[in-house]
PDB file of C-alpha atoms in Angstrom:
ATOM      1  CA  UNK Y   1       0.000   0.000   0.000  1.00 43.00           C
ATOM      2  CA  UNK Y   2       2.840   2.389   0.933  1.00 38.00           C
ATOM      3  CA  UNK Y   3       4.662   1.486  -2.316  1.00 40.00           C
ATOM      4  CA  UNK Y   4       1.543   2.344  -4.322  1.00 38.00           C
ATOM      5  CA  UNK Y   5       1.236   5.732  -2.638  1.00 40.00           C
ATOM      6  CA  UNK Y   6       4.925   6.427  -3.211  1.00 40.00           C
ATOM      7  CA  UNK Y   7       4.612   5.523  -6.895  1.00 40.00           C
ATOM      8  CA  UNK Y   8       1.568   7.747  -7.274  1.00 43.00           C
ATOM      9  CA  UNK Y   9       3.334  10.675  -5.597  1.00 44.00           C
ATOM     10  CA  UNK Y  10       6.357  10.187  -7.826  1.00 45.00           C
ATOM     11  CA  UNK Y  11       4.117  10.193 -10.888  1.00 45.00           C
ATOM     12  CA  UNK Y  12       2.455  13.374  -9.701  1.00 45.00           C
ATOM     13  CA  UNK Y  13       5.822  15.018  -9.142  1.00 48.00           C
ATOM     14  CA  UNK Y  14       6.968  13.893 -12.588  1.00 46.00           C
ATOM     15  CA  UNK Y  15       3.895  15.440 -14.169  1.00 43.00           C
ATOM     16  CA  UNK Y  16       4.475  18.652 -12.277  1.00 44.00           C
ATOM     17  CA  UNK Y  17       8.070  18.844 -13.452  1.00 46.00           C
ATOM     18  CA  UNK Y  18       6.945  19.548 -17.012  1.00 43.00           C
ATOM     19  CA  UNK Y  19       7.284  23.277 -16.178  1.00 41.00           C
ATOM     20  CA  UNK Y  20      10.776  24.674 -16.748  1.00 49.00           C
ATOM     21  CA  UNK Y  21      10.078  28.191 -15.506  1.00 71.00           C
ATOM     22  CA  UNK Y  22       9.458  27.244 -11.886  1.00 84.00           C
ATOM     23  CA  UNK Y  23      11.443  25.161  -9.376  1.00 91.00           C
ATOM     24  CA  UNK Y  24      10.195  21.664  -8.502  1.00 93.00           C
ATOM     25  CA  UNK Y  25       7.113  21.955  -6.328  1.00 94.00           C
ATOM     26  CA  UNK Y  26       7.346  21.068  -2.620  1.00 92.00           C
ATOM     27  CA  UNK Y  27       4.120  20.965  -0.653  1.00 92.00           C
ATOM     28  CA  UNK Y  28       4.185  23.341   2.304  1.00 90.00           C
ATOM     29  CA  UNK Y  29       7.634  24.699   1.447  1.00 92.00           C
ATOM     30  CA  UNK Y  30       8.571  28.206   0.241  1.00 92.00           C
ATOM     31  CA  UNK Y  31       8.969  28.566  -3.504  1.00 94.00           C
ATOM     32  CA  UNK Y  32      12.172  30.568  -3.143  1.00 93.00           C
ATOM     33  CA  UNK Y  33      15.342  29.514  -1.320  1.00 91.00           C
ATOM     34  CA  UNK Y  34      15.384  30.905   2.218  1.00 90.00           C
ATOM     35  CA  UNK Y  35      19.171  30.754   2.524  1.00 91.00           C
ATOM     36  CA  UNK Y  36      19.658  34.078   0.718  1.00 94.00           C
ATOM     37  CA  UNK Y  37      18.276  37.572   1.275  1.00 93.00           C
ATOM     38  CA  UNK Y  38      16.898  37.671  -2.271  1.00 94.00           C
ATOM     39  CA  UNK Y  39      15.041  34.399  -1.762  1.00 93.00           C
ATOM     40  CA  UNK Y  40      13.509  35.606   1.498  1.00 93.00           C
ATOM     41  CA  UNK Y  41      12.629  38.911  -0.168  1.00 93.00           C
ATOM     42  CA  UNK Y  42      10.824  37.135  -3.017  1.00 94.00           C
ATOM     43  CA  UNK Y  43       9.019  34.936  -0.505  1.00 93.00           C
ATOM     44  CA  UNK Y  44       7.853  38.016   1.430  1.00 91.00           C
ATOM     45  CA  UNK Y  45       6.624  39.631  -1.780  1.00 92.00           C
ATOM     46  CA  UNK Y  46       4.539  36.523  -2.422  1.00 92.00           C
ATOM     47  CA  UNK Y  47       3.030  36.754   1.053  1.00 92.00           C
ATOM     48  CA  UNK Y  48       1.951  40.406   0.703  1.00 91.00           C
ATOM     49  CA  UNK Y  49       0.913  40.181  -2.963  1.00 94.00           C
ATOM     50  CA  UNK Y  50      -2.414  42.105  -3.036  1.00 94.00           C
ATOM     51  CA  UNK Y  51      -3.536  40.314  -6.204  1.00 94.00           C
ATOM     52  CA  UNK Y  52      -4.623  37.370  -4.054  1.00 95.00           C
ATOM     53  CA  UNK Y  53      -7.330  39.611  -2.589  1.00 95.00           C
ATOM     54  CA  UNK Y  54      -9.218  39.290  -5.872  1.00 95.00           C
ATOM     55  CA  UNK Y  55      -9.191  35.487  -6.034  1.00 95.00           C
ATOM     56  CA  UNK Y  56     -12.715  34.128  -6.462  1.00 94.00           C
ATOM     57  CA  UNK Y  57     -14.283  31.426  -4.318  1.00 95.00           C
ATOM     58  CA  UNK Y  58     -14.209  29.053  -7.271  1.00 95.00           C
ATOM     59  CA  UNK Y  59     -10.519  29.675  -7.891  1.00 96.00           C
ATOM     60  CA  UNK Y  60      -9.788  29.067  -4.207  1.00 95.00           C
ATOM     61  CA  UNK Y  61     -11.613  25.720  -4.277  1.00 95.00           C
ATOM     62  CA  UNK Y  62      -9.712  24.718  -7.403  1.00 95.00           C
ATOM     63  CA  UNK Y  63      -6.398  25.621  -5.756  1.00 95.00           C
ATOM     64  CA  UNK Y  64      -7.203  23.643  -2.604  1.00 95.00           C
ATOM     65  CA  UNK Y  65      -8.341  20.627  -4.646  1.00 95.00           C
ATOM     66  CA  UNK Y  66      -5.200  20.742  -6.789  1.00 95.00           C
ATOM     67  CA  UNK Y  67      -3.021  20.608  -3.676  1.00 95.00           C
ATOM     68  CA  UNK Y  68      -5.109  17.759  -2.246  1.00 94.00           C
ATOM     69  CA  UNK Y  69      -4.680  15.833  -5.491  1.00 94.00           C
ATOM     70  CA  UNK Y  70      -0.924  16.366  -5.325  1.00 94.00           C
ATOM     71  CA  UNK Y  71      -0.816  15.279  -1.675  1.00 92.00           C
ATOM     72  CA  UNK Y  72      -2.676  12.035  -2.384  1.00 92.00           C
ATOM     73  CA  UNK Y  73      -0.849  11.269  -5.634  1.00 90.00           C
ATOM     74  CA  UNK Y  74      -3.923  11.702  -7.847  1.00 91.00           C
ATOM     75  CA  UNK Y  75      -2.719  14.741  -9.769  1.00 91.00           C
ATOM     76  CA  UNK Y  76      -4.035  14.848 -13.321  1.00 90.00           C
ATOM     77  CA  UNK Y  77      -1.474  14.753 -16.151  1.00 91.00           C
ATOM     78  CA  UNK Y  78      -0.165  18.034 -17.500  1.00 91.00           C
ATOM     79  CA  UNK Y  79      -0.215  20.052 -14.274  1.00 92.00           C
ATOM     80  CA  UNK Y  80       2.908  22.228 -14.085  1.00 93.00           C
ATOM     81  CA  UNK Y  81       5.055  23.361 -11.179  1.00 93.00           C
ATOM     82  CA  UNK Y  82       3.908  26.916 -11.815  1.00 94.00           C
ATOM     83  CA  UNK Y  83       0.270  25.894 -11.353  1.00 94.00           C
ATOM     84  CA  UNK Y  84       1.083  24.097  -8.117  1.00 95.00           C
ATOM     85  CA  UNK Y  85       3.071  27.023  -6.710  1.00 95.00           C
ATOM     86  CA  UNK Y  86       0.268  29.383  -7.676  1.00 95.00           C
ATOM     87  CA  UNK Y  87      -2.311  27.158  -5.976  1.00 95.00           C
ATOM     88  CA  UNK Y  88      -0.261  27.012  -2.785  1.00 95.00           C
ATOM     89  CA  UNK Y  89       0.219  30.797  -2.819  1.00 95.00           C
ATOM     90  CA  UNK Y  90      -3.538  31.330  -3.095  1.00 95.00           C
ATOM     91  CA  UNK Y  91      -4.354  28.878  -0.317  1.00 95.00           C
ATOM     92  CA  UNK Y  92      -1.758  30.275   2.079  1.00 94.00           C
ATOM     93  CA  UNK Y  93      -2.861  33.857   1.393  1.00 94.00           C
ATOM     94  CA  UNK Y  94      -6.546  33.221   2.123  1.00 95.00           C
ATOM     95  CA  UNK Y  95      -6.857  30.261   4.513  1.00 94.00           C
ATOM     96  CA  UNK Y  96      -5.462  30.128   8.040  1.00 92.00           C
ATOM     97  CA  UNK Y  97      -2.834  27.345   8.211  1.00 89.00           C
ATOM     98  CA  UNK Y  98      -4.101  25.990  11.539  1.00 87.00           C
ATOM     99  CA  UNK Y  99      -7.877  26.398  11.334  1.00 87.00           C
ATOM    100  CA  UNK Y 100      -8.170  26.156   7.531  1.00 88.00           C
ATOM    101  CA  UNK Y 101     -10.763  28.947   7.703  1.00 92.00           C
ATOM    102  CA  UNK Y 102     -10.857  32.023   5.466  1.00 93.00           C
ATOM    103  CA  UNK Y 103      -9.180  35.107   6.890  1.00 93.00           C
ATOM    104  CA  UNK Y 104     -11.228  38.279   6.591  1.00 93.00           C
ATOM    105  CA  UNK Y 105      -9.826  40.273   3.659  1.00 93.00           C
ATOM    106  CA  UNK Y 106      -8.602  43.434   5.501  1.00 92.00           C
ATOM    107  CA  UNK Y 107      -6.715  41.276   8.000  1.00 93.00           C
ATOM    108  CA  UNK Y 108      -4.813  39.073   5.548  1.00 93.00           C
ATOM    109  CA  UNK Y 109      -1.093  39.694   5.081  1.00 92.00           C
ATOM    110  CA  UNK Y 110      -1.830  40.390   1.416  1.00 93.00           C
ATOM    111  CA  UNK Y 111      -4.175  43.148   2.527  1.00 92.00           C
ATOM    112  CA  UNK Y 112      -1.740  44.808   4.900  1.00 84.00           C
ATOM    113  CA  UNK Y 113      -0.494  47.374   2.353  1.00 87.00           C
ATOM    114  CA  UNK Y 114      -3.773  48.398   0.653  1.00 92.00           C
ATOM    115  CA  UNK Y 115      -5.691  48.562   3.928  1.00 93.00           C
ATOM    116  CA  UNK Y 116      -2.833  49.876   6.060  1.00 89.00           C
ATOM    117  CA  UNK Y 117      -1.556  52.652   3.798  1.00 89.00           C
ATOM    118  CA  UNK Y 118      -4.470  55.067   4.416  1.00 92.00           C
ATOM    119  CA  UNK Y 119      -3.906  54.645   8.163  1.00 91.00           C
ATOM    120  CA  UNK Y 120      -0.204  55.454   7.816  1.00 87.00           C
ATOM    121  CA  UNK Y 121      -1.062  58.585   5.852  1.00 88.00           C
ATOM    122  CA  UNK Y 122      -3.394  59.608   8.679  1.00 90.00           C
ATOM    123  CA  UNK Y 123      -0.656  59.064  11.275  1.00 88.00           C
ATOM    124  CA  UNK Y 124       1.734  61.329   9.351  1.00 85.00           C
ATOM    125  CA  UNK Y 125      -0.680  64.202   8.790  1.00 84.00           C
ATOM    126  CA  UNK Y 126       0.864  67.494  10.000  1.00 78.00           C
ATOM    127  CA  UNK Y 127      -0.568  69.791  12.670  1.00 78.00           C
ATOM    128  CA  UNK Y 128      -2.881  67.193  14.160  1.00 82.00           C
ATOM    129  CA  UNK Y 129      -5.331  68.005  16.914  1.00 86.00           C
ATOM    130  CA  UNK Y 130      -5.701  65.924  20.050  1.00 88.00           C
ATOM    131  CA  UNK Y 131      -8.816  64.269  18.609  1.00 92.00           C
ATOM    132  CA  UNK Y 132      -7.154  63.360  15.303  1.00 91.00           C
ATOM    133  CA  UNK Y 133      -4.075  61.980  17.101  1.00 90.00           C
ATOM    134  CA  UNK Y 134      -6.241  59.744  19.264  1.00 92.00           C
ATOM    135  CA  UNK Y 135      -8.361  58.648  16.308  1.00 95.00           C
ATOM    136  CA  UNK Y 136      -5.491  57.595  14.018  1.00 93.00           C
ATOM    137  CA  UNK Y 137      -3.590  55.826  16.799  1.00 90.00           C
ATOM    138  CA  UNK Y 138      -6.781  53.982  17.795  1.00 93.00           C
ATOM    139  CA  UNK Y 139      -7.513  52.998  14.191  1.00 93.00           C
ATOM    140  CA  UNK Y 140      -3.950  51.833  13.602  1.00 89.00           C
ATOM    141  CA  UNK Y 141      -3.865  49.651  16.705  1.00 86.00           C
ATOM    142  CA  UNK Y 142      -7.337  48.285  15.971  1.00 90.00           C
ATOM    143  CA  UNK Y 143      -6.145  47.183  12.543  1.00 89.00           C
ATOM    144  CA  UNK Y 144      -2.911  45.724  13.938  1.00 81.00           C
ATOM    145  CA  UNK Y 145      -4.765  43.817  16.656  1.00 81.00           C
ATOM    146  CA  UNK Y 146      -7.129  42.270  14.133  1.00 87.00           C
ATOM    147  CA  UNK Y 147      -4.245  41.306  11.840  1.00 86.00           C
ATOM    148  CA  UNK Y 148      -2.383  39.721  14.761  1.00 78.00           C
ATOM    149  CA  UNK Y 149      -5.454  37.773  15.876  1.00 83.00           C
ATOM    150  CA  UNK Y 150      -6.435  36.659  12.377  1.00 87.00           C
ATOM    151  CA  UNK Y 151      -2.908  35.349  11.718  1.00 86.00           C
ATOM    152  CA  UNK Y 152      -2.251  33.997  15.222  1.00 80.00           C
ATOM    153  CA  UNK Y 153      -0.829  30.592  16.021  1.00 75.00           C
ATOM    154  CA  UNK Y 154      -4.066  28.641  16.484  1.00 78.00           C
ATOM    155  CA  UNK Y 155      -2.561  25.292  17.469  1.00 74.00           C
ATOM    156  CA  UNK Y 156      -3.492  26.183  21.051  1.00 68.00           C
ATOM    157  CA  UNK Y 157      -6.968  27.556  21.907  1.00 70.00           C
ATOM    158  CA  UNK Y 158      -6.978  31.096  23.278  1.00 70.00           C
ATOM    159  CA  UNK Y 159      -9.920  32.856  24.988  1.00 75.00           C
ATOM    160  CA  UNK Y 160     -11.315  36.082  23.560  1.00 75.00           C
ATOM    161  CA  UNK Y 161     -10.429  37.861  26.812  1.00 79.00           C
ATOM    162  CA  UNK Y 162      -6.738  37.717  25.894  1.00 75.00           C
ATOM    163  CA  UNK Y 163      -7.455  39.340  22.560  1.00 78.00           C
ATOM    164  CA  UNK Y 164      -9.409  42.127  24.261  1.00 83.00           C
ATOM    165  CA  UNK Y 165      -6.663  42.586  26.845  1.00 81.00           C
ATOM    166  CA  UNK Y 166      -3.997  42.909  24.161  1.00 78.00           C
ATOM    167  CA  UNK Y 167      -6.121  45.273  22.126  1.00 84.00           C
ATOM    168  CA  UNK Y 168      -6.860  47.600  25.035  1.00 88.00           C
ATOM    169  CA  UNK Y 169      -3.224  47.556  26.145  1.00 85.00           C
ATOM    170  CA  UNK Y 170      -2.012  48.498  22.667  1.00 84.00           C
ATOM    171  CA  UNK Y 171      -4.551  51.295  22.218  1.00 90.00           C
ATOM    172  CA  UNK Y 172      -3.859  52.793  25.638  1.00 90.00           C
ATOM    173  CA  UNK Y 173      -0.070  52.678  25.202  1.00 87.00           C
ATOM    174  CA  UNK Y 174      -0.170  54.117  21.662  1.00 88.00           C
ATOM    175  CA  UNK Y 175      -2.534  56.954  22.519  1.00 90.00           C
ATOM    176  CA  UNK Y 176      -0.722  57.768  25.780  1.00 91.00           C
ATOM    177  CA  UNK Y 177       2.718  57.933  24.171  1.00 88.00           C
ATOM    178  CA  UNK Y 178       1.555  59.879  21.114  1.00 88.00           C
ATOM    179  CA  UNK Y 179      -0.421  62.438  23.122  1.00 88.00           C
ATOM    180  CA  UNK Y 180       2.257  62.699  25.815  1.00 89.00           C
ATOM    181  CA  UNK Y 181       5.096  63.276  23.354  1.00 84.00           C
ATOM    182  CA  UNK Y 182       3.068  65.851  21.440  1.00 82.00           C
ATOM    183  CA  UNK Y 183       2.354  67.762  24.651  1.00 84.00           C
ATOM    184  CA  UNK Y 184       6.031  67.663  25.658  1.00 83.00           C
ATOM    185  CA  UNK Y 185       7.137  68.910  22.254  1.00 79.00           C
ATOM    186  CA  UNK Y 186       4.633  71.764  22.315  1.00 77.00           C
ATOM    187  CA  UNK Y 187       5.830  72.829  25.759  1.00 80.00           C
ATOM    188  CA  UNK Y 188       9.505  72.720  24.754  1.00 74.00           C
ATOM    189  CA  UNK Y 189      10.197  76.440  24.562  1.00 73.00           C
ATOM    190  CA  UNK Y 190      13.793  75.924  23.452  1.00 75.00           C
ATOM    191  CA  UNK Y 191      12.645  74.446  20.147  1.00 75.00           C
ATOM    192  CA  UNK Y 192      12.203  76.706  17.159  1.00 76.00           C
ATOM    193  CA  UNK Y 193       8.892  76.286  15.273  1.00 75.00           C
ATOM    194  CA  UNK Y 194      10.706  74.384  12.495  1.00 73.00           C
ATOM    195  CA  UNK Y 195      12.416  72.040  14.969  1.00 76.00           C
ATOM    196  CA  UNK Y 196       9.168  71.490  16.850  1.00 74.00           C
ATOM    197  CA  UNK Y 197       7.392  70.528  13.625  1.00 74.00           C
ATOM    198  CA  UNK Y 198      10.219  68.152  12.680  1.00 75.00           C
ATOM    199  CA  UNK Y 199      10.164  66.411  16.070  1.00 79.00           C
ATOM    200  CA  UNK Y 200       6.374  66.082  15.972  1.00 79.00           C
ATOM    201  CA  UNK Y 201       6.636  64.250  12.670  1.00 80.00           C
ATOM    202  CA  UNK Y 202       8.638  61.495  14.383  1.00 83.00           C
ATOM    203  CA  UNK Y 203       6.154  61.041  17.254  1.00 84.00           C
ATOM    204  CA  UNK Y 204       4.069  58.342  15.490  1.00 87.00           C
ATOM    205  CA  UNK Y 205       7.013  55.903  15.325  1.00 86.00           C
ATOM    206  CA  UNK Y 206       7.763  55.431  19.063  1.00 87.00           C
ATOM    207  CA  UNK Y 207       4.022  55.365  19.763  1.00 86.00           C
ATOM    208  CA  UNK Y 208       3.363  52.723  17.126  1.00 85.00           C
ATOM    209  CA  UNK Y 209       6.472  50.660  17.934  1.00 85.00           C
ATOM    210  CA  UNK Y 210       5.818  50.482  21.687  1.00 84.00           C
ATOM    211  CA  UNK Y 211       2.129  49.758  21.144  1.00 83.00           C
ATOM    212  CA  UNK Y 212       2.943  46.991  18.663  1.00 80.00           C
ATOM    213  CA  UNK Y 213       5.167  45.293  21.227  1.00 83.00           C
ATOM    214  CA  UNK Y 214       2.463  45.647  23.871  1.00 81.00           C
ATOM    215  CA  UNK Y 215      -0.125  44.284  21.451  1.00 74.00           C
ATOM    216  CA  UNK Y 216       1.878  41.181  20.578  1.00 78.00           C
ATOM    217  CA  UNK Y 217       2.961  40.390  24.142  1.00 79.00           C
ATOM    218  CA  UNK Y 218      -0.480  40.820  25.719  1.00 76.00           C
ATOM    219  CA  UNK Y 219      -2.274  38.876  22.991  1.00 70.00           C
ATOM    220  CA  UNK Y 220       0.172  35.992  22.809  1.00 73.00           C
ATOM    221  CA  UNK Y 221       1.718  35.720  26.255  1.00 73.00           C
ATOM    222  CA  UNK Y 222      -0.341  32.564  26.793  1.00 73.00           C
ATOM    223  CA  UNK Y 223       1.952  30.820  24.319  1.00 77.00           C
ATOM    224  CA  UNK Y 224       4.826  31.408  26.758  1.00 77.00           C
ATOM    225  CA  UNK Y 225       2.937  29.501  29.455  1.00 76.00           C
ATOM    226  CA  UNK Y 226       1.625  26.657  27.305  1.00 78.00           C
ATOM    227  CA  UNK Y 227       4.156  26.497  24.467  1.00 81.00           C
ATOM    228  CA  UNK Y 228       3.420  26.041  20.776  1.00 80.00           C
ATOM    229  CA  UNK Y 229       3.380  22.933  18.626  1.00 79.00           C
ATOM    230  CA  UNK Y 230       6.661  22.029  16.933  1.00 83.00           C
ATOM    231  CA  UNK Y 231       6.691  20.137  13.632  1.00 78.00           C
ATOM    232  CA  UNK Y 232       9.474  18.201  11.950  1.00 77.00           C
ATOM    233  CA  UNK Y 233      10.625  18.686   8.355  1.00 74.00           C
ATOM    234  CA  UNK Y 234       7.754  16.528   7.097  1.00 71.00           C
ATOM    235  CA  UNK Y 235       5.091  18.468   8.971  1.00 70.00           C
ATOM    236  CA  UNK Y 236       4.601  15.870  11.707  1.00 77.00           C
ATOM    237  CA  UNK Y 237       3.934  17.024  15.264  1.00 79.00           C
ATOM    238  CA  UNK Y 238       6.867  16.238  17.553  1.00 81.00           C
ATOM    239  CA  UNK Y 239       5.748  18.066  20.674  1.00 83.00           C
ATOM    240  CA  UNK Y 240       5.076  21.394  22.352  1.00 83.00           C
ATOM    241  CA  UNK Y 241       7.826  23.859  23.231  1.00 85.00           C
ATOM    242  CA  UNK Y 242       7.930  26.949  25.449  1.00 84.00           C
ATOM    243  CA  UNK Y 243      11.370  27.827  24.059  1.00 87.00           C
ATOM    244  CA  UNK Y 244       9.974  27.905  20.509  1.00 86.00           C
ATOM    245  CA  UNK Y 245       7.124  30.089  21.750  1.00 84.00           C
ATOM    246  CA  UNK Y 246       9.572  32.516  23.351  1.00 86.00           C
ATOM    247  CA  UNK Y 247      11.642  32.750  20.161  1.00 87.00           C
ATOM    248  CA  UNK Y 248       8.506  33.214  18.038  1.00 86.00           C
ATOM    249  CA  UNK Y 249       7.172  35.954  20.316  1.00 85.00           C
ATOM    250  CA  UNK Y 250      10.509  37.799  20.442  1.00 87.00           C
ATOM    251  CA  UNK Y 251      10.977  37.703  16.680  1.00 88.00           C
ATOM    252  CA  UNK Y 252       7.395  38.868  16.109  1.00 85.00           C
ATOM    253  CA  UNK Y 253       7.811  41.776  18.531  1.00 85.00           C
ATOM    254  CA  UNK Y 254      11.092  42.861  16.909  1.00 88.00           C
ATOM    255  CA  UNK Y 255       9.468  42.641  13.497  1.00 86.00           C
ATOM    256  CA  UNK Y 256       6.634  44.875  14.660  1.00 80.00           C
ATOM    257  CA  UNK Y 257       9.254  47.486  15.620  1.00 86.00           C
ATOM    258  CA  UNK Y 258      11.290  47.287  12.417  1.00 87.00           C
ATOM    259  CA  UNK Y 259       8.417  47.159   9.918  1.00 81.00           C
ATOM    260  CA  UNK Y 260       7.012  50.648  10.668  1.00 82.00           C
ATOM    261  CA  UNK Y 261      10.432  52.303  10.389  1.00 85.00           C
ATOM    262  CA  UNK Y 262      10.502  52.866   6.601  1.00 84.00           C
ATOM    263  CA  UNK Y 263       7.015  54.368   6.507  1.00 82.00           C
ATOM    264  CA  UNK Y 264       7.105  56.346   9.764  1.00 85.00           C
ATOM    265  CA  UNK Y 265      10.744  57.488   9.853  1.00 85.00           C
ATOM    266  CA  UNK Y 266      11.789  58.018   6.232  1.00 85.00           C
ATOM    267  CA  UNK Y 267       8.882  60.299   5.148  1.00 83.00           C
ATOM    268  CA  UNK Y 268       9.581  62.926   7.854  1.00 82.00           C
ATOM    269  CA  UNK Y 269      13.246  62.955   6.863  1.00 84.00           C
ATOM    270  CA  UNK Y 270      12.430  63.299   3.168  1.00 84.00           C
ATOM    271  CA  UNK Y 271       9.858  66.031   3.829  1.00 79.00           C
ATOM    272  CA  UNK Y 272      12.368  67.975   5.930  1.00 79.00           C
ATOM    273  CA  UNK Y 273      14.979  67.772   3.176  1.00 82.00           C
ATOM    274  CA  UNK Y 274      12.479  68.895   0.538  1.00 81.00           C
ATOM    275  CA  UNK Y 275      11.410  71.861   2.668  1.00 75.00           C
ATOM    276  CA  UNK Y 276      15.025  72.934   3.084  1.00 75.00           C
ATOM    277  CA  UNK Y 277      15.529  72.771  -0.655  1.00 78.00           C
ATOM    278  CA  UNK Y 278      12.377  74.782  -1.245  1.00 73.00           C
ATOM    279  CA  UNK Y 279      13.102  77.354   1.452  1.00 66.00           C
ATOM    280  CA  UNK Y 280      16.885  77.505   1.854  1.00 64.00           C
ATOM    281  CA  UNK Y 281      18.051  79.456   4.863  1.00 56.00           C
TER     282      UNK Y 281
END
């Protein structure tokens, strides 16, 4: 029986290898080599590709069925590696890997740029009032909390109270830091108006970065107590690990600090340089 399954899988792989433009398909593995920066970069671009937001329900079912056929060695002749990689990309972009349920469109990783960009623009608006500062920080953390929850590690059940706790903690920290820093900058009499405006433009970054860390830690600290499931190279469960949970949480928190830097730090710098060129002293 095992020999029959092996033969069928080999035949499926042979059929898939008819494509010369794509690497040999590996179920559950990244398409691009993760040993190089370029390979990881291409893999990340696949993850955030907004084109997957427009995939129809029918196309999703076809992609899932194609991968099931490959897994069970019943792949029809003529299917290429490119088709298999495309099917896996669609499935991973739309369905949660643990629950196999559809992720709400605005909270998918592929939706992070189109749905997050308007929020970033709001955070960087100049001369904000107290109300607008609170609103954009609240909206940003609400979006981040939903993205974190929708893409959480669901191998261990987590009560809704933890999600609410993380959400409230992130909103409170973001709003407090943003409002507090703005008040301090406005009261800094030693700053010239130009310097004060420049410093205010950088306020969103520390507020967002600290709130992101708070969000991740409060929402996922249960993983530190219970651990997360660890799989071997073939996708088989080998146990639960608190060390893996700690590493995963730390890397996620650091990522949440680094990711906002290009969009919250670079624009103020560029705007300041452009203003100096336009109004040289």
